[in-house]
Amino acid sequence: MLFSKLFSISAVVAASLVGGAVADKHNTCACNIIDNYNWRMTTKACDRYNEKGHPGGKVKYDTPSGMCMGDGEGNYVMGKEWEAACREAGDSGFACADGVGTCFQEDDSKVRGTCPGASWD
């Protein structure tokens, strides 16, 4: 009985890890600094993401939602590449909240790409 419960838990954990690693395509993504959404960094990351020419196609910043999203049918955001774009935006700089100058977040451990909603592989 104990073995079957442990096996069931292990199977669920393994399945969730595999699904998370494989399912990396998303409709929308944003950048966070220490769990706080940052639209200025998100807009810059959208630009960076497009510069790289990822297989998912072009993305655009959607002002009403505050998210970066696939620009047209069949385009999507790839999660790992998106997080890299957020970190690049933090390193290279983005508009400051007060509208004056350029702000940076060079500590990559504080920058996260977040992609809410469904994902697929």
PDB file of C-alpha atoms in Angstrom:
ATOM      1  CA  MET A   1       0.000   0.000   0.000  1.00  0.00           C
ATOM      2  CA  LEU A   2       2.752   2.442   0.972  1.00  0.00           C
ATOM      3  CA  PHE A   3       4.727   1.490  -2.135  1.00  0.00           C
ATOM      4  CA  SER A   4       1.762   2.180  -4.419  1.00  0.00           C
ATOM      5  CA  LYS A   5       1.199   5.622  -2.847  1.00  0.00           C
ATOM      6  CA  LEU A   6       4.882   6.515  -3.198  1.00  0.00           C
ATOM      7  CA  PHE A   7       4.885   5.276  -6.781  1.00  0.00           C
ATOM      8  CA  SER A   8       1.776   7.340  -7.594  1.00  0.00           C
ATOM      9  CA  ILE A   9       3.307  10.486  -6.114  1.00  0.00           C
ATOM     10  CA  SER A  10       6.584   9.867  -7.956  1.00  0.00           C
ATOM     11  CA  ALA A  11       4.741   9.374 -11.241  1.00  0.00           C
ATOM     12  CA  VAL A  12       2.820  12.634 -10.824  1.00  0.00           C
ATOM     13  CA  VAL A  13       5.979  14.575  -9.978  1.00  0.00           C
ATOM     14  CA  ALA A  14       7.872  13.079 -12.927  1.00  0.00           C
ATOM     15  CA  ALA A  15       5.015  13.819 -15.332  1.00  0.00           C
ATOM     16  CA  SER A  16       4.792  17.423 -14.203  1.00  0.00           C
ATOM     17  CA  LEU A  17       8.534  17.925 -14.612  1.00  0.00           C
ATOM     18  CA  VAL A  18       8.532  16.458 -18.105  1.00  0.00           C
ATOM     19  CA  GLY A  19       5.484  18.508 -19.116  1.00  0.00           C
ATOM     20  CA  GLY A  20       7.054  21.715 -17.831  1.00  0.00           C
ATOM     21  CA  ALA A  21      10.263  21.145 -19.735  1.00  0.00           C
ATOM     22  CA  VAL A  22       8.564  20.207 -23.004  1.00  0.00           C
ATOM     23  CA  ALA A  23       5.580  22.576 -23.052  1.00  0.00           C
ATOM     24  CA  ASP A  24       7.410  25.786 -23.848  1.00  0.00           C
ATOM     25  CA  LYS A  25       5.117  27.618 -26.291  1.00  0.00           C
ATOM     26  CA  HIS A  26       2.865  30.345 -24.904  1.00  0.00           C
ATOM     27  CA  ASN A  27       0.331  32.868 -26.165  1.00  0.00           C
ATOM     28  CA  THR A  28       1.489  35.685 -23.868  1.00  0.00           C
ATOM     29  CA  CYS A  29       4.431  36.474 -21.590  1.00  0.00           C
ATOM     30  CA  ALA A  30       5.714  39.340 -19.425  1.00  0.00           C
ATOM     31  CA  CYS A  31       8.818  40.253 -17.407  1.00  0.00           C
ATOM     32  CA  ASN A  32       8.949  40.436 -13.621  1.00  0.00           C
ATOM     33  CA  ILE A  33      11.534  41.822 -11.231  1.00  0.00           C
ATOM     34  CA  ILE A  34      11.325  39.993  -7.899  1.00  0.00           C
ATOM     35  CA  ASP A  35       7.742  38.867  -8.671  1.00  0.00           C
ATOM     36  CA  ASN A  36       6.629  42.393  -9.649  1.00  0.00           C
ATOM     37  CA  TYR A  37       5.385  42.919 -13.195  1.00  0.00           C
ATOM     38  CA  ASN A  38       7.389  45.501 -15.158  1.00  0.00           C
ATOM     39  CA  TRP A  39       5.784  46.717 -18.390  1.00  0.00           C
ATOM     40  CA  ARG A  40       8.801  48.814 -19.353  1.00  0.00           C
ATOM     41  CA  MET A  41      11.056  45.768 -19.245  1.00  0.00           C
ATOM     42  CA  THR A  42       8.380  43.717 -21.043  1.00  0.00           C
ATOM     43  CA  THR A  43       8.263  46.139 -24.000  1.00  0.00           C
ATOM     44  CA  LYS A  44      12.061  46.068 -24.287  1.00  0.00           C
ATOM     45  CA  ALA A  45      12.091  42.257 -24.058  1.00  0.00           C
ATOM     46  CA  CYS A  46       9.533  42.081 -26.907  1.00  0.00           C
ATOM     47  CA  ASP A  47      11.963  44.041 -29.063  1.00  0.00           C
ATOM     48  CA  ARG A  48      14.885  41.821 -28.025  1.00  0.00           C
ATOM     49  CA  TYR A  49      12.869  38.665 -28.682  1.00  0.00           C
ATOM     50  CA  ASN A  50      12.050  39.831 -32.231  1.00  0.00           C
ATOM     51  CA  GLU A  51      15.693  40.690 -32.916  1.00  0.00           C
ATOM     52  CA  LYS A  52      16.622  37.043 -32.290  1.00  0.00           C
ATOM     53  CA  GLY A  53      14.229  35.655 -34.933  1.00  0.00           C
ATOM     54  CA  HIS A  54      13.005  32.687 -32.870  1.00  0.00           C
ATOM     55  CA  PRO A  55      11.108  29.870 -34.632  1.00  0.00           C
ATOM     56  CA  GLY A  56       7.786  30.877 -33.017  1.00  0.00           C
ATOM     57  CA  GLY A  57       7.649  33.961 -35.174  1.00  0.00           C
ATOM     58  CA  LYS A  58       7.177  37.634 -34.438  1.00  0.00           C
ATOM     59  CA  VAL A  59       5.807  39.012 -31.185  1.00  0.00           C
ATOM     60  CA  LYS A  60       4.330  42.380 -30.245  1.00  0.00           C
ATOM     61  CA  TYR A  61       3.619  44.268 -27.051  1.00  0.00           C
ATOM     62  CA  ASP A  62      -0.116  44.435 -26.390  1.00  0.00           C
ATOM     63  CA  THR A  63      -0.827  47.622 -24.416  1.00  0.00           C
ATOM     64  CA  PRO A  64      -4.292  46.671 -23.075  1.00  0.00           C
ATOM     65  CA  SER A  65      -3.061  43.385 -21.577  1.00  0.00           C
ATOM     66  CA  GLY A  66       0.477  44.556 -20.795  1.00  0.00           C
ATOM     67  CA  MET A  67       1.827  41.346 -22.294  1.00  0.00           C
ATOM     68  CA  CYS A  68       4.073  40.344 -25.153  1.00  0.00           C
ATOM     69  CA  MET A  69       2.178  38.078 -27.521  1.00  0.00           C
ATOM     70  CA  GLY A  70       2.450  36.313 -30.852  1.00  0.00           C
ATOM     71  CA  ASP A  71       1.951  38.810 -33.685  1.00  0.00           C
ATOM     72  CA  GLY A  72      -0.550  37.057 -35.917  1.00  0.00           C
ATOM     73  CA  GLU A  73      -1.910  33.580 -36.499  1.00  0.00           C
ATOM     74  CA  GLY A  74       0.482  30.765 -35.652  1.00  0.00           C
ATOM     75  CA  ASN A  75       2.987  32.997 -33.825  1.00  0.00           C
ATOM     76  CA  TYR A  76       3.784  32.334 -30.180  1.00  0.00           C
ATOM     77  CA  VAL A  77       6.303  33.085 -27.438  1.00  0.00           C
ATOM     78  CA  MET A  78       8.822  30.421 -26.394  1.00  0.00           C
ATOM     79  CA  GLY A  79       9.198  30.419 -22.599  1.00  0.00           C
ATOM     80  CA  LYS A  80      12.932  29.805 -22.171  1.00  0.00           C
ATOM     81  CA  GLU A  81      13.822  32.249 -24.917  1.00  0.00           C
ATOM     82  CA  TRP A  82      11.422  34.781 -23.399  1.00  0.00           C
ATOM     83  CA  GLU A  83      13.123  34.620 -20.008  1.00  0.00           C
ATOM     84  CA  ALA A  84      16.468  35.180 -21.743  1.00  0.00           C
ATOM     85  CA  ALA A  85      14.980  38.257 -23.473  1.00  0.00           C
ATOM     86  CA  CYS A  86      13.812  39.609 -20.091  1.00  0.00           C
ATOM     87  CA  ARG A  87      17.309  39.188 -18.664  1.00  0.00           C
ATOM     88  CA  GLU A  88      18.857  40.876 -21.702  1.00  0.00           C
ATOM     89  CA  ALA A  89      16.448  43.796 -21.266  1.00  0.00           C
ATOM     90  CA  GLY A  90      17.518  44.075 -17.629  1.00  0.00           C
ATOM     91  CA  ASP A  91      21.193  44.049 -18.599  1.00  0.00           C
ATOM     92  CA  SER A  92      20.925  46.516 -21.495  1.00  0.00           C
ATOM     93  CA  GLY A  93      18.416  48.827 -19.817  1.00  0.00           C
ATOM     94  CA  PHE A  94      14.798  49.885 -20.122  1.00  0.00           C
ATOM     95  CA  ALA A  95      12.812  53.077 -19.542  1.00  0.00           C
ATOM     96  CA  CYS A  96      12.643  54.176 -15.900  1.00  0.00           C
ATOM     97  CA  ALA A  97       9.251  54.535 -14.195  1.00  0.00           C
ATOM     98  CA  ASP A  98       9.696  58.308 -13.838  1.00  0.00           C
ATOM     99  CA  GLY A  99      10.300  58.619 -17.587  1.00  0.00           C
ATOM    100  CA  VAL A 100      13.807  59.975 -17.055  1.00  0.00           C
ATOM    101  CA  GLY A 101      16.854  57.985 -18.083  1.00  0.00           C
ATOM    102  CA  THR A 102      17.488  54.272 -18.347  1.00  0.00           C
ATOM    103  CA  CYS A 103      17.084  51.733 -15.552  1.00  0.00           C
ATOM    104  CA  PHE A 104      18.890  48.412 -15.242  1.00  0.00           C
ATOM    105  CA  GLN A 105      18.409  45.139 -13.395  1.00  0.00           C
ATOM    106  CA  GLU A 106      21.666  43.313 -13.942  1.00  0.00           C
ATOM    107  CA  ASP A 107      21.104  40.733 -11.190  1.00  0.00           C
ATOM    108  CA  ASP A 108      19.623  37.927 -13.297  1.00  0.00           C
ATOM    109  CA  SER A 109      18.422  36.105 -10.181  1.00  0.00           C
ATOM    110  CA  LYS A 110      15.844  38.892  -9.714  1.00  0.00           C
ATOM    111  CA  VAL A 111      14.515  38.807 -13.291  1.00  0.00           C
ATOM    112  CA  ARG A 112      11.889  36.299 -14.392  1.00  0.00           C
ATOM    113  CA  GLY A 113       9.913  35.748 -17.531  1.00  0.00           C
ATOM    114  CA  THR A 114       6.359  34.736 -16.729  1.00  0.00           C
ATOM    115  CA  CYS A 115       3.942  33.176 -19.194  1.00  0.00           C
ATOM    116  CA  PRO A 116       0.479  32.715 -17.677  1.00  0.00           C
ATOM    117  CA  GLY A 117      -2.175  30.473 -19.130  1.00  0.00           C
ATOM    118  CA  ALA A 118      -1.912  27.355 -21.219  1.00  0.00           C
ATOM    119  CA  SER A 119       1.302  26.184 -22.832  1.00  0.00           C
ATOM    120  CA  TRP A 120       2.038  23.464 -25.351  1.00  0.00           C
ATOM    121  CA  ASP A 121       4.997  21.764 -26.984  1.00  0.00           C
TER     122      ASP A 121
END
